[in-house]
Amino acid sequence: VNLHASLLPKYRGAAPINWAMIHGEQATGVSVISLAQKMDAGLIYATAQTPIDPLETAGELHDRLAALGPAVVSDVLRAFADGSLRGVPQDERRATRAPKLSKADGHVDFTQDAQTVRSRIHGLTPWPGVRVRWVRRETPDKPLELSLLRVSAEPDLSCFIGFKGSGGAPRPGEIIDGPRVVVGDGAVRLLEVQLPGKRPMTIDQFMRGHPIAAGDRFES
């Protein structure tokens, strides 16, 4: 048998936790399946489901699923031992893929809506990570690389009221007070970031030494 970190038949492949989060799933879980010639397509013996917290990262969800798995496997082994184990075939019509990620996937599109941006950032944390060029209004010729680790979604255009960006209305990727990053339908509020070679910091810690100002922008 095999323990897989998704509710099969959804998210077959190498990165099921990441893709469940990237696609905005509200819940995921683990599945105990039989081995098969086709990837992650065996009989389902048992599953366990858990909600995905909007502020959770893929690394944190990985650890929760790892803790969830042993009890489910134990139940399957007990059923096997007493002869009551029965498998259920997967519905191939519902099968989706979760391909392996690479560093090239570490980007985000700020023209998309806040929930999609948040889901991608969290789904790629801690690896491969979402990296942006931080272009500061005061020193635009000296951009810095910054990793976005955790954000909250604020899909509400009212956050722009009273803000005057570099060209009037704020554009996707531009920073407004908060600090928040403008996205397609509102903004995402920065909660945790990291400079290359430095430790992750909450935004309050980071801002003490590296203020992110309204009018700065992020380029992915």
JSON list of C-alpha atoms in Angstrom, two decimals:
[
{"chain": "A", "resi": 1, "resn": "VAL", "atom": "CA", "xyz": [0.00, 0.00, 0.00]},
{"chain": "A", "resi": 2, "resn": "ASN", "atom": "CA", "xyz": [0.97, 3.65, -0.42]},
{"chain": "A", "resi": 3, "resn": "LEU", "atom": "CA", "xyz": [0.12, 6.83, 1.52]},
{"chain": "A", "resi": 4, "resn": "HIS", "atom": "CA", "xyz": [-0.56, 9.76, -0.82]},
{"chain": "A", "resi": 5, "resn": "ALA", "atom": "CA", "xyz": [-1.00, 13.39, 0.27]},
{"chain": "A", "resi": 6, "resn": "SER", "atom": "CA", "xyz": [-4.25, 14.23, -1.50]},
{"chain": "A", "resi": 7, "resn": "LEU", "atom": "CA", "xyz": [-7.84, 13.12, -1.71]},
{"chain": "A", "resi": 8, "resn": "LEU", "atom": "CA", "xyz": [-7.48, 10.90, -4.75]},
{"chain": "A", "resi": 9, "resn": "PRO", "atom": "CA", "xyz": [-8.23, 10.84, -7.62]},
{"chain": "A", "resi": 10, "resn": "LYS", "atom": "CA", "xyz": [-7.45, 14.57, -7.42]},
{"chain": "A", "resi": 11, "resn": "TYR", "atom": "CA", "xyz": [-3.79, 15.64, -7.54]},
{"chain": "A", "resi": 12, "resn": "ARG", "atom": "CA", "xyz": [-1.95, 12.57, -8.70]},
{"chain": "A", "resi": 13, "resn": "GLY", "atom": "CA", "xyz": [1.77, 13.22, -8.98]},
{"chain": "A", "resi": 14, "resn": "ALA", "atom": "CA", "xyz": [4.84, 14.56, -7.24]},
{"chain": "A", "resi": 15, "resn": "ALA", "atom": "CA", "xyz": [3.47, 17.79, -5.70]},
{"chain": "A", "resi": 16, "resn": "PRO", "atom": "CA", "xyz": [-0.12, 17.17, -4.54]},
{"chain": "A", "resi": 17, "resn": "ILE", "atom": "CA", "xyz": [0.07, 19.47, -1.50]},
{"chain": "A", "resi": 18, "resn": "ASN", "atom": "CA", "xyz": [1.38, 22.41, -3.50]},
{"chain": "A", "resi": 19, "resn": "TRP", "atom": "CA", "xyz": [-1.12, 22.11, -6.33]},
{"chain": "A", "resi": 20, "resn": "ALA", "atom": "CA", "xyz": [-4.10, 21.69, -4.02]},
{"chain": "A", "resi": 21, "resn": "MET", "atom": "CA", "xyz": [-3.16, 25.02, -2.42]},
{"chain": "A", "resi": 22, "resn": "ILE", "atom": "CA", "xyz": [-2.29, 26.75, -5.71]},
{"chain": "A", "resi": 23, "resn": "HIS", "atom": "CA", "xyz": [-5.71, 25.80, -7.08]},
{"chain": "A", "resi": 24, "resn": "GLY", "atom": "CA", "xyz": [-7.45, 27.25, -4.04]},
{"chain": "A", "resi": 25, "resn": "GLU", "atom": "CA", "xyz": [-8.82, 24.04, -2.55]},
{"chain": "A", "resi": 26, "resn": "GLN", "atom": "CA", "xyz": [-10.49, 24.58, 0.82]},
{"chain": "A", "resi": 27, "resn": "ALA", "atom": "CA", "xyz": [-9.74, 21.04, 1.99]},
{"chain": "A", "resi": 28, "resn": "THR", "atom": "CA", "xyz": [-7.35, 18.21, 1.23]},
{"chain": "A", "resi": 29, "resn": "GLY", "atom": "CA", "xyz": [-6.18, 15.07, 3.00]},
{"chain": "A", "resi": 30, "resn": "VAL", "atom": "CA", "xyz": [-4.42, 11.75, 2.65]},
{"chain": "A", "resi": 31, "resn": "SER", "atom": "CA", "xyz": [-5.34, 8.56, 0.81]},
{"chain": "A", "resi": 32, "resn": "VAL", "atom": "CA", "xyz": [-4.10, 5.02, 1.38]},
{"chain": "A", "resi": 33, "resn": "ILE", "atom": "CA", "xyz": [-4.09, 3.17, -1.94]},
{"chain": "A", "resi": 34, "resn": "SER", "atom": "CA", "xyz": [-2.84, -0.01, -3.54]},
{"chain": "A", "resi": 35, "resn": "LEU", "atom": "CA", "xyz": [0.13, 0.18, -5.88]},
{"chain": "A", "resi": 36, "resn": "ALA", "atom": "CA", "xyz": [-0.73, 0.17, -9.58]},
{"chain": "A", "resi": 37, "resn": "GLN", "atom": "CA", "xyz": [1.00, 0.41, -12.94]},
{"chain": "A", "resi": 38, "resn": "LYS", "atom": "CA", "xyz": [-0.53, 3.87, -13.49]},
{"chain": "A", "resi": 39, "resn": "MET", "atom": "CA", "xyz": [0.72, 6.64, -11.19]},
{"chain": "A", "resi": 40, "resn": "ASP", "atom": "CA", "xyz": [-1.35, 6.99, -7.99]},
{"chain": "A", "resi": 41, "resn": "ALA", "atom": "CA", "xyz": [-4.26, 5.17, -9.63]},
{"chain": "A", "resi": 42, "resn": "GLY", "atom": "CA", "xyz": [-4.66, 2.18, -7.30]},
{"chain": "A", "resi": 43, "resn": "LEU", "atom": "CA", "xyz": [-7.66, 1.13, -5.23]},
{"chain": "A", "resi": 44, "resn": "ILE", "atom": "CA", "xyz": [-8.52, 3.50, -2.38]},
{"chain": "A", "resi": 45, "resn": "TYR", "atom": "CA", "xyz": [-8.54, 1.77, 1.01]},
{"chain": "A", "resi": 46, "resn": "ALA", "atom": "CA", "xyz": [-9.03, 4.78, 3.28]},
{"chain": "A", "resi": 47, "resn": "THR", "atom": "CA", "xyz": [-8.92, 8.57, 3.34]},
{"chain": "A", "resi": 48, "resn": "ALA", "atom": "CA", "xyz": [-8.74, 11.33, 5.95]},
{"chain": "A", "resi": 49, "resn": "GLN", "atom": "CA", "xyz": [-9.70, 14.94, 5.21]},
{"chain": "A", "resi": 50, "resn": "THR", "atom": "CA", "xyz": [-8.62, 18.24, 6.74]},
{"chain": "A", "resi": 51, "resn": "PRO", "atom": "CA", "xyz": [-9.45, 21.89, 5.94]},
{"chain": "A", "resi": 52, "resn": "ILE", "atom": "CA", "xyz": [-6.80, 24.20, 4.52]},
{"chain": "A", "resi": 53, "resn": "ASP", "atom": "CA", "xyz": [-6.36, 27.37, 6.57]},
{"chain": "A", "resi": 54, "resn": "PRO", "atom": "CA", "xyz": [-6.23, 30.54, 4.42]},
{"chain": "A", "resi": 55, "resn": "LEU", "atom": "CA", "xyz": [-3.01, 31.61, 6.17]},
{"chain": "A", "resi": 56, "resn": "GLU", "atom": "CA", "xyz": [-1.33, 28.19, 5.99]},
{"chain": "A", "resi": 57, "resn": "THR", "atom": "CA", "xyz": [1.66, 27.48, 3.74]},
{"chain": "A", "resi": 58, "resn": "ALA", "atom": "CA", "xyz": [2.40, 24.29, 1.84]},
{"chain": "A", "resi": 59, "resn": "GLY", "atom": "CA", "xyz": [5.21, 23.48, 4.29]},
{"chain": "A", "resi": 60, "resn": "GLU", "atom": "CA", "xyz": [2.88, 23.75, 7.27]},
{"chain": "A", "resi": 61, "resn": "LEU", "atom": "CA", "xyz": [0.18, 21.70, 5.55]},
{"chain": "A", "resi": 62, "resn": "HIS", "atom": "CA", "xyz": [2.80, 19.06, 4.69]},
{"chain": "A", "resi": 63, "resn": "ASP", "atom": "CA", "xyz": [3.62, 18.64, 8.37]},
{"chain": "A", "resi": 64, "resn": "ARG", "atom": "CA", "xyz": [-0.06, 18.37, 9.35]},
{"chain": "A", "resi": 65, "resn": "LEU", "atom": "CA", "xyz": [-0.72, 15.74, 6.70]},
{"chain": "A", "resi": 66, "resn": "ALA", "atom": "CA", "xyz": [2.36, 13.80, 7.78]},
{"chain": "A", "resi": 67, "resn": "ALA", "atom": "CA", "xyz": [0.92, 13.66, 11.30]},
{"chain": "A", "resi": 68, "resn": "LEU", "atom": "CA", "xyz": [-2.50, 12.64, 9.94]},
{"chain": "A", "resi": 69, "resn": "GLY", "atom": "CA", "xyz": [-1.19, 9.70, 7.92]},
{"chain": "A", "resi": 70, "resn": "PRO", "atom": "CA", "xyz": [-0.02, 7.08, 10.45]},
{"chain": "A", "resi": 71, "resn": "ALA", "atom": "CA", "xyz": [-3.45, 6.54, 12.02]},
{"chain": "A", "resi": 72, "resn": "VAL", "atom": "CA", "xyz": [-5.03, 5.99, 8.60]},
{"chain": "A", "resi": 73, "resn": "VAL", "atom": "CA", "xyz": [-2.34, 3.51, 7.58]},
{"chain": "A", "resi": 74, "resn": "SER", "atom": "CA", "xyz": [-2.77, 1.67, 10.90]},
{"chain": "A", "resi": 75, "resn": "ASP", "atom": "CA", "xyz": [-6.51, 1.32, 10.25]},
{"chain": "A", "resi": 76, "resn": "VAL", "atom": "CA", "xyz": [-5.80, -0.14, 6.81]},
{"chain": "A", "resi": 77, "resn": "LEU", "atom": "CA", "xyz": [-3.26, -2.62, 8.18]},
{"chain": "A", "resi": 78, "resn": "ARG", "atom": "CA", "xyz": [-5.67, -3.77, 10.88]},
{"chain": "A", "resi": 79, "resn": "ALA", "atom": "CA", "xyz": [-8.36, -4.31, 8.24]},
{"chain": "A", "resi": 80, "resn": "PHE", "atom": "CA", "xyz": [-5.88, -6.27, 6.13]},
{"chain": "A", "resi": 81, "resn": "ALA", "atom": "CA", "xyz": [-4.92, -8.42, 9.11]},
{"chain": "A", "resi": 82, "resn": "ASP", "atom": "CA", "xyz": [-8.50, -9.35, 9.96]},
{"chain": "A", "resi": 83, "resn": "GLY", "atom": "CA", "xyz": [-9.52, -9.89, 6.33]},
{"chain": "A", "resi": 84, "resn": "SER", "atom": "CA", "xyz": [-12.00, -7.01, 6.11]},
{"chain": "A", "resi": 85, "resn": "LEU", "atom": "CA", "xyz": [-9.97, -4.71, 3.83]},
{"chain": "A", "resi": 86, "resn": "ARG", "atom": "CA", "xyz": [-11.84, -3.64, 0.70]},
{"chain": "A", "resi": 87, "resn": "GLY", "atom": "CA", "xyz": [-10.64, -1.19, -1.92]},
{"chain": "A", "resi": 88, "resn": "VAL", "atom": "CA", "xyz": [-12.71, 1.25, -3.98]},
{"chain": "A", "resi": 89, "resn": "PRO", "atom": "CA", "xyz": [-11.71, 2.01, -7.60]},
{"chain": "A", "resi": 90, "resn": "GLN", "atom": "CA", "xyz": [-10.89, 5.64, -8.37]},
{"chain": "A", "resi": 91, "resn": "ASP", "atom": "CA", "xyz": [-13.16, 7.67, -10.65]},
{"chain": "A", "resi": 92, "resn": "GLU", "atom": "CA", "xyz": [-10.87, 8.40, -13.59]},
{"chain": "A", "resi": 93, "resn": "ARG", "atom": "CA", "xyz": [-13.16, 11.21, -14.74]},
{"chain": "A", "resi": 94, "resn": "ARG", "atom": "CA", "xyz": [-12.20, 13.20, -11.63]},
{"chain": "A", "resi": 95, "resn": "ALA", "atom": "CA", "xyz": [-8.46, 12.61, -11.87]},
{"chain": "A", "resi": 96, "resn": "THR", "atom": "CA", "xyz": [-6.18, 15.67, -11.92]},
{"chain": "A", "resi": 97, "resn": "ARG", "atom": "CA", "xyz": [-2.41, 16.03, -12.10]},
{"chain": "A", "resi": 98, "resn": "ALA", "atom": "CA", "xyz": [0.09, 17.51, -9.65]},
{"chain": "A", "resi": 99, "resn": "PRO", "atom": "CA", "xyz": [3.35, 17.71, -11.63]},
{"chain": "A", "resi": 100, "resn": "LYS", "atom": "CA", "xyz": [6.76, 18.25, -10.08]},
{"chain": "A", "resi": 101, "resn": "LEU", "atom": "CA", "xyz": [7.64, 21.88, -9.37]},
{"chain": "A", "resi": 102, "resn": "SER", "atom": "CA", "xyz": [10.88, 23.67, -10.28]},
{"chain": "A", "resi": 103, "resn": "LYS", "atom": "CA", "xyz": [12.50, 27.02, -9.48]},
{"chain": "A", "resi": 104, "resn": "ALA", "atom": "CA", "xyz": [10.99, 28.34, -12.71]},
{"chain": "A", "resi": 105, "resn": "ASP", "atom": "CA", "xyz": [7.56, 28.08, -11.07]},
{"chain": "A", "resi": 106, "resn": "GLY", "atom": "CA", "xyz": [8.52, 30.60, -8.38]},
{"chain": "A", "resi": 107, "resn": "HIS", "atom": "CA", "xyz": [6.57, 33.56, -9.74]},
{"chain": "A", "resi": 108, "resn": "VAL", "atom": "CA", "xyz": [3.17, 35.19, -9.26]},
{"chain": "A", "resi": 109, "resn": "ASP", "atom": "CA", "xyz": [0.91, 37.28, -11.50]},
{"chain": "A", "resi": 110, "resn": "PHE", "atom": "CA", "xyz": [-0.36, 40.34, -9.63]},
{"chain": "A", "resi": 111, "resn": "THR", "atom": "CA", "xyz": [-3.04, 41.00, -12.28]},
{"chain": "A", "resi": 112, "resn": "GLN", "atom": "CA", "xyz": [-4.93, 37.99, -10.93]},
{"chain": "A", "resi": 113, "resn": "ASP", "atom": "CA", "xyz": [-7.42, 38.21, -8.07]},
{"chain": "A", "resi": 114, "resn": "ALA", "atom": "CA", "xyz": [-6.37, 38.33, -4.42]},
{"chain": "A", "resi": 115, "resn": "GLN", "atom": "CA", "xyz": [-7.43, 34.78, -3.58]},
{"chain": "A", "resi": 116, "resn": "THR", "atom": "CA", "xyz": [-5.49, 33.35, -6.53]},
{"chain": "A", "resi": 117, "resn": "VAL", "atom": "CA", "xyz": [-2.37, 35.37, -5.67]},
{"chain": "A", "resi": 118, "resn": "ARG", "atom": "CA", "xyz": [-2.53, 34.31, -2.03]},
{"chain": "A", "resi": 119, "resn": "SER", "atom": "CA", "xyz": [-3.07, 30.65, -2.96]},
{"chain": "A", "resi": 120, "resn": "ARG", "atom": "CA", "xyz": [-0.06, 30.63, -5.27]},
{"chain": "A", "resi": 121, "resn": "ILE", "atom": "CA", "xyz": [2.26, 32.30, -2.76]},
{"chain": "A", "resi": 122, "resn": "HIS", "atom": "CA", "xyz": [1.26, 29.90, 0.02]},
{"chain": "A", "resi": 123, "resn": "GLY", "atom": "CA", "xyz": [1.30, 26.89, -2.30]},
{"chain": "A", "resi": 124, "resn": "LEU", "atom": "CA", "xyz": [4.92, 27.63, -3.27]},
{"chain": "A", "resi": 125, "resn": "THR", "atom": "CA", "xyz": [6.19, 28.27, 0.28]},
{"chain": "A", "resi": 126, "resn": "PRO", "atom": "CA", "xyz": [8.77, 27.16, 1.33]},
{"chain": "A", "resi": 127, "resn": "TRP", "atom": "CA", "xyz": [9.82, 25.71, -2.05]},
{"chain": "A", "resi": 128, "resn": "PRO", "atom": "CA", "xyz": [10.36, 26.78, -4.77]},
{"chain": "A", "resi": 129, "resn": "GLY", "atom": "CA", "xyz": [9.21, 30.07, -3.24]},
{"chain": "A", "resi": 130, "resn": "VAL", "atom": "CA", "xyz": [7.79, 33.20, -4.87]},
{"chain": "A", "resi": 131, "resn": "ARG", "atom": "CA", "xyz": [10.50, 35.75, -5.61]},
{"chain": "A", "resi": 132, "resn": "VAL", "atom": "CA", "xyz": [9.90, 39.32, -6.77]},
{"chain": "A", "resi": 133, "resn": "ARG", "atom": "CA", "xyz": [12.03, 42.32, -7.72]},
{"chain": "A", "resi": 134, "resn": "TRP", "atom": "CA", "xyz": [11.36, 45.03, -5.16]},
{"chain": "A", "resi": 135, "resn": "VAL", "atom": "CA", "xyz": [11.70, 48.32, -7.03]},
{"chain": "A", "resi": 136, "resn": "ARG", "atom": "CA", "xyz": [11.81, 51.16, -4.52]},
{"chain": "A", "resi": 137, "resn": "ARG", "atom": "CA", "xyz": [10.41, 54.53, -5.47]},
{"chain": "A", "resi": 138, "resn": "GLU", "atom": "CA", "xyz": [13.40, 56.37, -4.01]},
{"chain": "A", "resi": 139, "resn": "THR", "atom": "CA", "xyz": [16.05, 54.16, -5.66]},
{"chain": "A", "resi": 140, "resn": "PRO", "atom": "CA", "xyz": [14.43, 52.54, -8.74]},
{"chain": "A", "resi": 141, "resn": "ASP", "atom": "CA", "xyz": [17.82, 51.71, -10.26]},
{"chain": "A", "resi": 142, "resn": "LYS", "atom": "CA", "xyz": [18.73, 49.46, -7.31]},
{"chain": "A", "resi": 143, "resn": "PRO", "atom": "CA", "xyz": [16.02, 46.77, -7.07]},
{"chain": "A", "resi": 144, "resn": "LEU", "atom": "CA", "xyz": [16.25, 44.06, -4.42]},
{"chain": "A", "resi": 145, "resn": "GLU", "atom": "CA", "xyz": [15.15, 40.44, -4.57]},
{"chain": "A", "resi": 146, "resn": "LEU", "atom": "CA", "xyz": [12.50, 39.55, -2.01]},
{"chain": "A", "resi": 147, "resn": "SER", "atom": "CA", "xyz": [10.68, 36.29, -1.28]},
{"chain": "A", "resi": 148, "resn": "LEU", "atom": "CA", "xyz": [7.00, 36.52, -0.37]},
{"chain": "A", "resi": 149, "resn": "LEU", "atom": "CA", "xyz": [6.19, 33.81, 2.17]},
{"chain": "A", "resi": 150, "resn": "ARG", "atom": "CA", "xyz": [2.76, 34.63, 3.57]},
{"chain": "A", "resi": 151, "resn": "VAL", "atom": "CA", "xyz": [0.01, 37.12, 2.69]},
{"chain": "A", "resi": 152, "resn": "SER", "atom": "CA", "xyz": [-3.67, 37.69, 3.39]},
{"chain": "A", "resi": 153, "resn": "ALA", "atom": "CA", "xyz": [-6.20, 38.39, 0.64]},
{"chain": "A", "resi": 154, "resn": "GLU", "atom": "CA", "xyz": [-8.14, 41.66, 0.60]},
{"chain": "A", "resi": 155, "resn": "PRO", "atom": "CA", "xyz": [-10.36, 41.42, -2.49]},
{"chain": "A", "resi": 156, "resn": "ASP", "atom": "CA", "xyz": [-11.91, 44.85, -2.06]},
{"chain": "A", "resi": 157, "resn": "LEU", "atom": "CA", "xyz": [-11.22, 47.82, -4.33]},
{"chain": "A", "resi": 158, "resn": "SER", "atom": "CA", "xyz": [-12.23, 50.23, -1.55]},
{"chain": "A", "resi": 159, "resn": "CYS", "atom": "CA", "xyz": [-8.68, 49.88, -0.20]},
{"chain": "A", "resi": 160, "resn": "PHE", "atom": "CA", "xyz": [-7.60, 52.21, -3.03]},
{"chain": "A", "resi": 161, "resn": "ILE", "atom": "CA", "xyz": [-9.73, 55.14, -1.90]},
{"chain": "A", "resi": 162, "resn": "GLY", "atom": "CA", "xyz": [-7.56, 58.17, -1.25]},
{"chain": "A", "resi": 163, "resn": "PHE", "atom": "CA", "xyz": [-4.40, 56.54, -2.63]},
{"chain": "A", "resi": 164, "resn": "LYS", "atom": "CA", "xyz": [-2.39, 58.37, -5.28]},
{"chain": "A", "resi": 165, "resn": "GLY", "atom": "CA", "xyz": [0.01, 56.07, -7.09]},
{"chain": "A", "resi": 166, "resn": "SER", "atom": "CA", "xyz": [2.83, 56.96, -9.41]},
{"chain": "A", "resi": 167, "resn": "GLY", "atom": "CA", "xyz": [0.40, 57.42, -12.28]},
{"chain": "A", "resi": 168, "resn": "GLY", "atom": "CA", "xyz": [-2.85, 58.11, -10.45]},
{"chain": "A", "resi": 169, "resn": "ALA", "atom": "CA", "xyz": [-4.75, 54.83, -10.01]},
{"chain": "A", "resi": 170, "resn": "PRO", "atom": "CA", "xyz": [-2.62, 52.05, -8.48]},
{"chain": "A", "resi": 171, "resn": "ARG", "atom": "CA", "xyz": [-1.45, 49.31, -10.80]},
{"chain": "A", "resi": 172, "resn": "PRO", "atom": "CA", "xyz": [-1.01, 45.57, -10.10]},
{"chain": "A", "resi": 173, "resn": "GLY", "atom": "CA", "xyz": [2.26, 45.04, -8.24]},
{"chain": "A", "resi": 174, "resn": "GLU", "atom": "CA", "xyz": [2.32, 48.53, -6.76]},
{"chain": "A", "resi": 175, "resn": "ILE", "atom": "CA", "xyz": [2.58, 48.97, -3.00]},
{"chain": "A", "resi": 176, "resn": "ILE", "atom": "CA", "xyz": [-0.07, 50.85, -1.06]},
{"chain": "A", "resi": 177, "resn": "ASP", "atom": "CA", "xyz": [-0.21, 51.49, 2.68]},
{"chain": "A", "resi": 178, "resn": "GLY", "atom": "CA", "xyz": [-0.25, 48.40, 4.86]},
{"chain": "A", "resi": 179, "resn": "PRO", "atom": "CA", "xyz": [2.00, 47.36, 3.27]},
{"chain": "A", "resi": 180, "resn": "ARG", "atom": "CA", "xyz": [-0.26, 45.84, 0.66]},
{"chain": "A", "resi": 181, "resn": "VAL", "atom": "CA", "xyz": [0.36, 44.85, -2.95]},
{"chain": "A", "resi": 182, "resn": "VAL", "atom": "CA", "xyz": [-2.23, 45.83, -5.55]},
{"chain": "A", "resi": 183, "resn": "VAL", "atom": "CA", "xyz": [-3.74, 42.86, -7.42]},
{"chain": "A", "resi": 184, "resn": "GLY", "atom": "CA", "xyz": [-6.55, 42.42, -9.93]},
{"chain": "A", "resi": 185, "resn": "ASP", "atom": "CA", "xyz": [-9.50, 42.84, -7.58]},
{"chain": "A", "resi": 186, "resn": "GLY", "atom": "CA", "xyz": [-7.97, 44.55, -4.56]},
{"chain": "A", "resi": 187, "resn": "ALA", "atom": "CA", "xyz": [-4.77, 43.78, -2.69]},
{"chain": "A", "resi": 188, "resn": "VAL", "atom": "CA", "xyz": [-2.82, 41.23, -0.70]},
{"chain": "A", "resi": 189, "resn": "ARG", "atom": "CA", "xyz": [-1.39, 42.28, 2.64]},
{"chain": "A", "resi": 190, "resn": "LEU", "atom": "CA", "xyz": [2.21, 41.23, 3.29]},
{"chain": "A", "resi": 191, "resn": "LEU", "atom": "CA", "xyz": [2.59, 39.11, 6.43]},
{"chain": "A", "resi": 192, "resn": "GLU", "atom": "CA", "xyz": [5.95, 37.34, 6.09]},
{"chain": "A", "resi": 193, "resn": "VAL", "atom": "CA", "xyz": [8.90, 37.93, 3.74]},
{"chain": "A", "resi": 194, "resn": "GLN", "atom": "CA", "xyz": [12.56, 37.00, 3.35]},
{"chain": "A", "resi": 195, "resn": "LEU", "atom": "CA", "xyz": [15.65, 38.57, 1.81]},
{"chain": "A", "resi": 196, "resn": "PRO", "atom": "CA", "xyz": [18.18, 36.24, 0.10]},
{"chain": "A", "resi": 197, "resn": "GLY", "atom": "CA", "xyz": [20.43, 34.61, 2.68]},
{"chain": "A", "resi": 198, "resn": "LYS", "atom": "CA", "xyz": [18.42, 35.99, 5.59]},
{"chain": "A", "resi": 199, "resn": "ARG", "atom": "CA", "xyz": [15.90, 34.39, 7.92]},
{"chain": "A", "resi": 200, "resn": "PRO", "atom": "CA", "xyz": [12.16, 34.70, 7.32]},
{"chain": "A", "resi": 201, "resn": "MET", "atom": "CA", "xyz": [10.63, 37.70, 9.08]},
{"chain": "A", "resi": 202, "resn": "THR", "atom": "CA", "xyz": [7.16, 38.90, 9.90]},
{"chain": "A", "resi": 203, "resn": "ILE", "atom": "CA", "xyz": [6.38, 42.09, 8.06]},
{"chain": "A", "resi": 204, "resn": "ASP", "atom": "CA", "xyz": [6.59, 44.08, 11.30]},
{"chain": "A", "resi": 205, "resn": "GLN", "atom": "CA", "xyz": [10.11, 42.78, 11.95]},
{"chain": "A", "resi": 206, "resn": "PHE", "atom": "CA", "xyz": [11.16, 43.40, 8.34]},
{"chain": "A", "resi": 207, "resn": "MET", "atom": "CA", "xyz": [9.82, 46.94, 8.20]},
{"chain": "A", "resi": 208, "resn": "ARG", "atom": "CA", "xyz": [11.97, 48.05, 11.13]},
{"chain": "A", "resi": 209, "resn": "GLY", "atom": "CA", "xyz": [15.09, 47.79, 8.99]},
{"chain": "A", "resi": 210, "resn": "HIS", "atom": "CA", "xyz": [13.71, 47.67, 5.44]},
{"chain": "A", "resi": 211, "resn": "PRO", "atom": "CA", "xyz": [10.66, 49.92, 5.07]},
{"chain": "A", "resi": 212, "resn": "ILE", "atom": "CA", "xyz": [8.42, 49.07, 2.13]},
{"chain": "A", "resi": 213, "resn": "ALA", "atom": "CA", "xyz": [6.84, 52.36, 1.10]},
{"chain": "A", "resi": 214, "resn": "ALA", "atom": "CA", "xyz": [3.68, 53.26, -0.79]},
{"chain": "A", "resi": 215, "resn": "GLY", "atom": "CA", "xyz": [4.65, 53.80, -4.40]},
{"chain": "A", "resi": 216, "resn": "ASP", "atom": "CA", "xyz": [7.25, 51.01, -4.42]},
{"chain": "A", "resi": 217, "resn": "ARG", "atom": "CA", "xyz": [6.40, 48.12, -6.72]},
{"chain": "A", "resi": 218, "resn": "PHE", "atom": "CA", "xyz": [6.97, 44.39, -7.02]},
{"chain": "A", "resi": 219, "resn": "GLU", "atom": "CA", "xyz": [7.85, 42.82, -10.35]},
{"chain": "A", "resi": 220, "resn": "SER", "atom": "CA", "xyz": [7.64, 39.07, -10.80]}
]
